[in-house]
């Protein structure tokens, strides 16, 4: 096959990819046997918007085409083998005795993919999830968003699919690991749209993610895995620094000497138990701040100019950052185009925000987290879990300032910059449910966070006109951008307790759906090697 790259197609042009390829390679249509989109991205830098493609193509006379076209300035052409980049990954297959079944705790991306690998490896793994299966979980989450009634075990953080299920399902990642291909293929096979394989900014959307999560679970079960919902790890059986098993729901035990902990960044009670049981962990930098909201159409106008609203473009996104004079970093994170600010609490009387979009991204507002870098010097003490204490204090304040009913405290950007209460909402209507209360968010945020945001806003507005518009809405408080603690593990992914393998975001080794899933694959592969 040939890989043809750097083919640009103007937004205004009627899309005919076959024609574009034949023109680029100087082929007659019948000489092009087959083609697949390998990559698709958007170039909106100048006042003309282009889609930039690379294709894997099969042509009648490859050698002739390659000789004629390779080296032509305007296109990049290279030979690739038919199965180049196939996302096969290795895993030794073997049988396992009942009391040797590996156990995975947590059905987020890390836990789901670790369990899938162990099942593909013939290990009949047991996957424990403290929350409910995704359909029942969705009912509890909707109830919280409508009534403010929180279920501390079934919410945006806990339940089948983990934290990312009620999200925009962005699959972008900074990691460059061949396992990403495997993860994307499995997500595709489980129902994700094909474009996730080639878009440079793929997303699934919460509506499709729920289906994908369910199908992944069914695949695990079909391969001999077992999934237990509302089964919570509550304690460990440890002898001579080796794990022998675990206690579930303070009720029954499972004997196993291979346990993967894929707990996520919100399992504070479980981390407290692990710390008490001697699992070595340490403080880790993270970020906190607020969610900022704008009218999506105004962001589109700035990003796409006269092409804003073109259905081929969809809702635009942005990524901004600023380094403050005192060195502290401020950046936007988890931007949700055409989405909503959501309540992501998991503990009673504590309020946390996050963001979500459905696949179509067609809500009125755009939102993103506006975060400030926090490091252990900012934590209220040396204890490895002191970061949780900082998060809890802010979440409690947000709950109280919102009216103690899970209504969120909000503030217009102009009022924030003037350090005054918001009494009236302007053109941007807050999307957070069940409701909001105008206030002054500086009463919640540590002063160094408020100061950093105050300094960054005008700079970010300079980069994205309207970002600090007076009526833009800030909703508080965003504390769960990643985990404030890391469970130490060695080069074999083993913790300070033999047989215990920390994985994913909660253990401090991932940030985001893709990197968590890849970390789950990596740890499970290591487990398979060790038997
Ligand atoms: C609202 C929201 C939107 C997000 N949007 C995106 C996005 O668009 N793109 C992106 O890349 N990332 C996004 N993220 C981040 C992403 O979801 C996480 O990085 C990712 O889910 C981490 O995966 P994980 O498997 O490590 O942990 P988690 O997904 O947090 O899963 C941990 C699981 O462990 C379970 N668990 C915890 N304790 C126990 C116990 N004691 N016993 C049994 N089970 C337990 C929990 O119930 C949970 O299901 C979002 C997060 C949130 C909250």
PDB file of C-alpha atoms in Angstrom, residues 51-224:
ATOM      1  CA  UNK A  51      -9.010  19.758   5.834  1.00  0.00           C
ATOM      2  CA  UNK A  52      -5.630  18.033   5.759  1.00  0.00           C
ATOM      3  CA  UNK A  53      -5.748  14.332   4.930  1.00  0.00           C
ATOM      4  CA  UNK A  54      -3.436  11.385   4.691  1.00  0.00           C
ATOM      5  CA  UNK A  55      -4.695   8.247   3.009  1.00  0.00           C
ATOM      6  CA  UNK A  56      -3.651   4.610   2.749  1.00  0.00           C
ATOM      7  CA  UNK A  57      -4.244   3.732  -0.887  1.00  0.00           C
ATOM      8  CA  UNK A  58      -4.157   0.606  -3.023  1.00  0.00           C
ATOM      9  CA  UNK A  59      -3.447   1.280  -6.702  1.00  0.00           C
ATOM     10  CA  UNK A  60      -3.319  -0.920  -9.773  1.00  0.00           C
ATOM     11  CA  UNK A  61       0.375  -0.436 -10.554  1.00  0.00           C
ATOM     12  CA  UNK A  62       2.011   0.575  -7.284  1.00  0.00           C
ATOM     13  CA  UNK A  63       5.617   0.529  -8.457  1.00  0.00           C
ATOM     14  CA  UNK A  64       4.854   2.757 -11.479  1.00  0.00           C
ATOM     15  CA  UNK A  65       2.782   5.198  -9.406  1.00  0.00           C
ATOM     16  CA  UNK A  66       5.416   5.343  -6.713  1.00  0.00           C
ATOM     17  CA  UNK A  67       8.254   5.918  -9.190  1.00  0.00           C
ATOM     18  CA  UNK A  68       6.288   8.650 -10.995  1.00  0.00           C
ATOM     19  CA  UNK A  69       4.968  10.509  -7.940  1.00  0.00           C
ATOM     20  CA  UNK A  70       7.431  10.021  -5.095  1.00  0.00           C
ATOM     21  CA  UNK A  71       9.490  13.196  -4.663  1.00  0.00           C
ATOM     22  CA  UNK A  72       6.830  15.479  -6.144  1.00  0.00           C
ATOM     23  CA  UNK A  73       6.938  18.591  -3.960  1.00  0.00           C
ATOM     24  CA  UNK A  74       3.254  18.986  -3.115  1.00  0.00           C
ATOM     25  CA  UNK A  75       2.588  15.467  -1.889  1.00  0.00           C
ATOM     26  CA  UNK A  76       4.221  13.049   0.502  1.00  0.00           C
ATOM     27  CA  UNK A  77       4.156   9.460  -0.639  1.00  0.00           C
ATOM     28  CA  UNK A  78       5.664   6.412   0.999  1.00  0.00           C
ATOM     29  CA  UNK A  79       5.306   2.661   0.771  1.00  0.00           C
ATOM     30  CA  UNK A  80       3.745   0.937   3.738  1.00  0.00           C
ATOM     31  CA  UNK A  81       3.127  -2.739   4.361  1.00  0.00           C
ATOM     32  CA  UNK A  82      -0.480  -3.888   4.294  1.00  0.00           C
ATOM     33  CA  UNK A  83      -0.478  -4.557   8.035  1.00  0.00           C
ATOM     34  CA  UNK A  84       1.682  -1.571   9.012  1.00  0.00           C
ATOM     35  CA  UNK A  85       0.479  -0.049  12.240  1.00  0.00           C
ATOM     36  CA  UNK A  86      -1.936  -2.896  12.881  1.00  0.00           C
ATOM     37  CA  UNK A  87      -2.609  -2.629  16.482  1.00  0.00           C
ATOM     38  CA  UNK A  88      -1.853  -6.165  17.499  1.00  0.00           C
ATOM     39  CA  UNK A  89      -0.342  -6.393  20.924  1.00  0.00           C
ATOM     40  CA  UNK A  90       1.272  -9.373  22.539  1.00  0.00           C
ATOM     41  CA  UNK A  91      -0.110 -11.263  25.459  1.00  0.00           C
ATOM     42  CA  UNK A  92       0.883 -14.792  26.445  1.00  0.00           C
ATOM     43  CA  UNK A  93      -2.180 -17.064  26.764  1.00  0.00           C
ATOM     44  CA  UNK A  94      -2.352 -19.548  29.680  1.00  0.00           C
ATOM     45  CA  UNK A  95      -4.758 -21.266  32.055  1.00  0.00           C
ATOM     46  CA  UNK A  96      -5.267 -20.348  35.712  1.00  0.00           C
ATOM     47  CA  UNK A  97      -6.411 -22.057  38.938  1.00  0.00           C
ATOM     48  CA  UNK A  98      -9.573 -20.689  40.653  1.00  0.00           C
ATOM     49  CA  UNK A  99      -7.661 -19.155  43.577  1.00  0.00           C
ATOM     50  CA  UNK A 100      -5.195 -17.628  41.246  1.00  0.00           C
ATOM     51  CA  UNK A 101      -7.692 -15.589  39.239  1.00  0.00           C
ATOM     52  CA  UNK A 102      -6.424 -12.024  38.970  1.00  0.00           C
ATOM     53  CA  UNK A 103      -8.710  -9.342  40.393  1.00  0.00           C
ATOM     54  CA  UNK A 104      -9.087  -5.858  38.930  1.00  0.00           C
ATOM     55  CA  UNK A 105     -10.646  -3.155  41.090  1.00  0.00           C
ATOM     56  CA  UNK A 106     -12.410  -0.349  39.217  1.00  0.00           C
ATOM     57  CA  UNK A 107     -14.157  -0.389  35.832  1.00  0.00           C
ATOM     58  CA  UNK A 108     -12.859   2.909  34.459  1.00  0.00           C
ATOM     59  CA  UNK A 109     -10.723   2.882  31.272  1.00  0.00           C
ATOM     60  CA  UNK A 110      -7.678   1.499  33.159  1.00  0.00           C
ATOM     61  CA  UNK A 111      -9.627  -1.298  34.870  1.00  0.00           C
ATOM     62  CA  UNK A 112     -11.740  -2.197  31.831  1.00  0.00           C
ATOM     63  CA  UNK A 113      -8.745  -2.514  29.504  1.00  0.00           C
ATOM     64  CA  UNK A 114      -6.638  -4.357  32.101  1.00  0.00           C
ATOM     65  CA  UNK A 115      -9.479  -6.840  32.534  1.00  0.00           C
ATOM     66  CA  UNK A 116      -9.897  -7.193  28.761  1.00  0.00           C
ATOM     67  CA  UNK A 117      -6.196  -8.064  28.355  1.00  0.00           C
ATOM     68  CA  UNK A 118      -6.342 -10.594  31.197  1.00  0.00           C
ATOM     69  CA  UNK A 119      -9.473 -12.136  29.670  1.00  0.00           C
ATOM     70  CA  UNK A 120      -7.854 -12.265  26.220  1.00  0.00           C
ATOM     71  CA  UNK A 121      -4.941 -13.963  27.994  1.00  0.00           C
ATOM     72  CA  UNK A 122      -7.295 -16.664  29.272  1.00  0.00           C
ATOM     73  CA  UNK A 123      -7.046 -15.635  32.966  1.00  0.00           C
ATOM     74  CA  UNK A 124     -10.804 -15.442  33.807  1.00  0.00           C
ATOM     75  CA  UNK A 125     -10.284 -12.179  35.687  1.00  0.00           C
ATOM     76  CA  UNK A 126     -12.742 -10.797  38.261  1.00  0.00           C
ATOM     77  CA  UNK A 127     -13.564  -7.088  37.869  1.00  0.00           C
ATOM     78  CA  UNK A 128     -14.966  -5.376  40.962  1.00  0.00           C
ATOM     79  CA  UNK A 129     -16.854  -2.072  40.649  1.00  0.00           C
ATOM     80  CA  UNK A 130     -18.236  -0.212  43.684  1.00  0.00           C
ATOM     81  CA  UNK A 131     -20.843   1.552  41.560  1.00  0.00           C
ATOM     82  CA  UNK A 132     -23.655   0.300  39.360  1.00  0.00           C
ATOM     83  CA  UNK A 133     -23.803  -0.853  35.737  1.00  0.00           C
ATOM     84  CA  UNK A 134     -23.960   2.056  33.291  1.00  0.00           C
ATOM     85  CA  UNK A 135     -27.732   2.105  32.638  1.00  0.00           C
ATOM     86  CA  UNK A 136     -28.673   2.151  36.320  1.00  0.00           C
ATOM     87  CA  UNK A 137     -25.855   4.598  36.999  1.00  0.00           C
ATOM     88  CA  UNK A 138     -27.212   6.985  34.360  1.00  0.00           C
ATOM     89  CA  UNK A 139     -30.544   7.067  36.223  1.00  0.00           C
ATOM     90  CA  UNK A 140     -28.790   8.027  39.480  1.00  0.00           C
ATOM     91  CA  UNK A 141     -26.697  10.689  37.753  1.00  0.00           C
ATOM     92  CA  UNK A 142     -29.757  12.239  36.058  1.00  0.00           C
ATOM     93  CA  UNK A 143     -31.562  12.213  39.398  1.00  0.00           C
ATOM     94  CA  UNK A 144     -28.656  14.114  40.983  1.00  0.00           C
ATOM     95  CA  UNK A 145     -28.612  16.696  38.196  1.00  0.00           C
ATOM     96  CA  UNK A 146     -32.374  17.244  38.468  1.00  0.00           C
ATOM     97  CA  UNK A 147     -33.058  16.930  42.201  1.00  0.00           C
ATOM     98  CA  UNK A 148     -29.650  17.377  43.866  1.00  0.00           C
ATOM     99  CA  UNK A 149     -30.050  13.925  45.463  1.00  0.00           C
ATOM    100  CA  UNK A 150     -26.521  12.450  45.513  1.00  0.00           C
ATOM    101  CA  UNK A 151     -25.774   8.694  45.677  1.00  0.00           C
ATOM    102  CA  UNK A 152     -22.219   8.507  47.044  1.00  0.00           C
ATOM    103  CA  UNK A 153     -21.614   5.146  45.359  1.00  0.00           C
ATOM    104  CA  UNK A 154     -23.351   5.819  42.016  1.00  0.00           C
ATOM    105  CA  UNK A 155     -22.471   9.167  40.456  1.00  0.00           C
ATOM    106  CA  UNK A 156     -20.247  10.899  37.856  1.00  0.00           C
ATOM    107  CA  UNK A 157     -17.102   9.480  39.508  1.00  0.00           C
ATOM    108  CA  UNK A 158     -18.242   5.988  40.529  1.00  0.00           C
ATOM    109  CA  UNK A 159     -19.861   3.284  38.409  1.00  0.00           C
ATOM    110  CA  UNK A 160     -19.360   1.266  35.244  1.00  0.00           C
ATOM    111  CA  UNK A 161     -17.006   3.038  32.825  1.00  0.00           C
ATOM    112  CA  UNK A 162     -15.475   5.176  35.540  1.00  0.00           C
ATOM    113  CA  UNK A 163     -15.106   8.969  35.621  1.00  0.00           C
ATOM    114  CA  UNK A 164     -15.061   9.536  31.895  1.00  0.00           C
ATOM    115  CA  UNK A 165     -18.449   8.011  31.068  1.00  0.00           C
ATOM    116  CA  UNK A 166     -20.327  11.276  31.546  1.00  0.00           C
ATOM    117  CA  UNK A 167     -17.878  13.310  29.533  1.00  0.00           C
ATOM    118  CA  UNK A 168     -17.090  14.659  26.096  1.00  0.00           C
ATOM    119  CA  UNK A 169     -15.172  11.460  25.608  1.00  0.00           C
ATOM    120  CA  UNK A 170     -12.227  13.259  24.068  1.00  0.00           C
ATOM    121  CA  UNK A 171      -9.619  10.662  23.114  1.00  0.00           C
ATOM    122  CA  UNK A 172      -6.755  13.070  22.639  1.00  0.00           C
ATOM    123  CA  UNK A 173      -3.561  12.176  24.506  1.00  0.00           C
ATOM    124  CA  UNK A 174       0.046  13.332  24.740  1.00  0.00           C
ATOM    125  CA  UNK A 175       1.375   9.796  25.147  1.00  0.00           C
ATOM    126  CA  UNK A 176       2.939   8.137  22.117  1.00  0.00           C
ATOM    127  CA  UNK A 177       2.393   4.423  22.758  1.00  0.00           C
ATOM    128  CA  UNK A 178       1.614   1.753  20.160  1.00  0.00           C
ATOM    129  CA  UNK A 179      -1.034   0.443  22.540  1.00  0.00           C
ATOM    130  CA  UNK A 180      -3.151   3.510  21.701  1.00  0.00           C
ATOM    131  CA  UNK A 181      -3.994   1.829  18.385  1.00  0.00           C
ATOM    132  CA  UNK A 182      -5.199  -1.283  20.177  1.00  0.00           C
ATOM    133  CA  UNK A 183      -7.364   0.792  22.527  1.00  0.00           C
ATOM    134  CA  UNK A 184      -8.901   2.769  19.656  1.00  0.00           C
ATOM    135  CA  UNK A 185      -9.635  -0.453  17.726  1.00  0.00           C
ATOM    136  CA  UNK A 186     -11.351  -1.981  20.749  1.00  0.00           C
ATOM    137  CA  UNK A 187     -13.405   1.205  21.261  1.00  0.00           C
ATOM    138  CA  UNK A 188     -14.378   1.069  17.568  1.00  0.00           C
ATOM    139  CA  UNK A 189     -15.377  -2.612  17.840  1.00  0.00           C
ATOM    140  CA  UNK A 190     -17.442  -1.671  20.894  1.00  0.00           C
ATOM    141  CA  UNK A 191     -19.436   0.938  18.974  1.00  0.00           C
ATOM    142  CA  UNK A 192     -17.384   4.126  18.782  1.00  0.00           C
ATOM    143  CA  UNK A 193     -17.547   6.014  15.452  1.00  0.00           C
ATOM    144  CA  UNK A 194     -14.878   4.975  12.847  1.00  0.00           C
ATOM    145  CA  UNK A 195     -13.459   8.514  12.716  1.00  0.00           C
ATOM    146  CA  UNK A 196     -11.770   8.014  16.112  1.00  0.00           C
ATOM    147  CA  UNK A 197      -9.125   6.047  14.182  1.00  0.00           C
ATOM    148  CA  UNK A 198      -8.071   8.981  12.004  1.00  0.00           C
ATOM    149  CA  UNK A 199      -9.251  12.324  13.450  1.00  0.00           C
ATOM    150  CA  UNK A 200      -6.447  14.231  15.200  1.00  0.00           C
ATOM    151  CA  UNK A 201      -8.964  15.301  17.864  1.00  0.00           C
ATOM    152  CA  UNK A 202     -11.324  12.321  18.178  1.00  0.00           C
ATOM    153  CA  UNK A 203     -14.220  12.354  20.656  1.00  0.00           C
ATOM    154  CA  UNK A 204     -17.032   9.905  21.359  1.00  0.00           C
ATOM    155  CA  UNK A 205     -19.529  11.954  23.391  1.00  0.00           C
ATOM    156  CA  UNK A 206     -21.267  10.702  26.529  1.00  0.00           C
ATOM    157  CA  UNK A 207     -24.291   9.328  24.651  1.00  0.00           C
ATOM    158  CA  UNK A 208     -22.152   6.864  22.642  1.00  0.00           C
ATOM    159  CA  UNK A 209     -19.659   6.202  25.468  1.00  0.00           C
ATOM    160  CA  UNK A 210     -22.364   4.490  27.545  1.00  0.00           C
ATOM    161  CA  UNK A 211     -22.937   1.983  24.721  1.00  0.00           C
ATOM    162  CA  UNK A 212     -19.200   1.447  24.231  1.00  0.00           C
ATOM    163  CA  UNK A 213     -18.647   0.752  27.926  1.00  0.00           C
ATOM    164  CA  UNK A 214     -21.471  -1.806  28.008  1.00  0.00           C
ATOM    165  CA  UNK A 215     -20.161  -3.608  24.906  1.00  0.00           C
ATOM    166  CA  UNK A 216     -16.629  -3.756  26.323  1.00  0.00           C
ATOM    167  CA  UNK A 217     -18.030  -5.364  29.458  1.00  0.00           C
ATOM    168  CA  UNK A 218     -19.954  -7.907  27.407  1.00  0.00           C
ATOM    169  CA  UNK A 219     -16.785  -8.772  25.466  1.00  0.00           C
ATOM    170  CA  UNK A 220     -14.907  -9.334  28.749  1.00  0.00           C
ATOM    171  CA  UNK A 221     -17.669 -11.660  29.981  1.00  0.00           C
ATOM    172  CA  UNK A 222     -17.726 -13.538  26.650  1.00  0.00           C
ATOM    173  CA  UNK A 223     -13.983 -14.181  27.108  1.00  0.00           C
ATOM    174  CA  UNK A 224     -14.464 -15.739  30.559  1.00  0.00           C
TER     175      UNK A 224
END
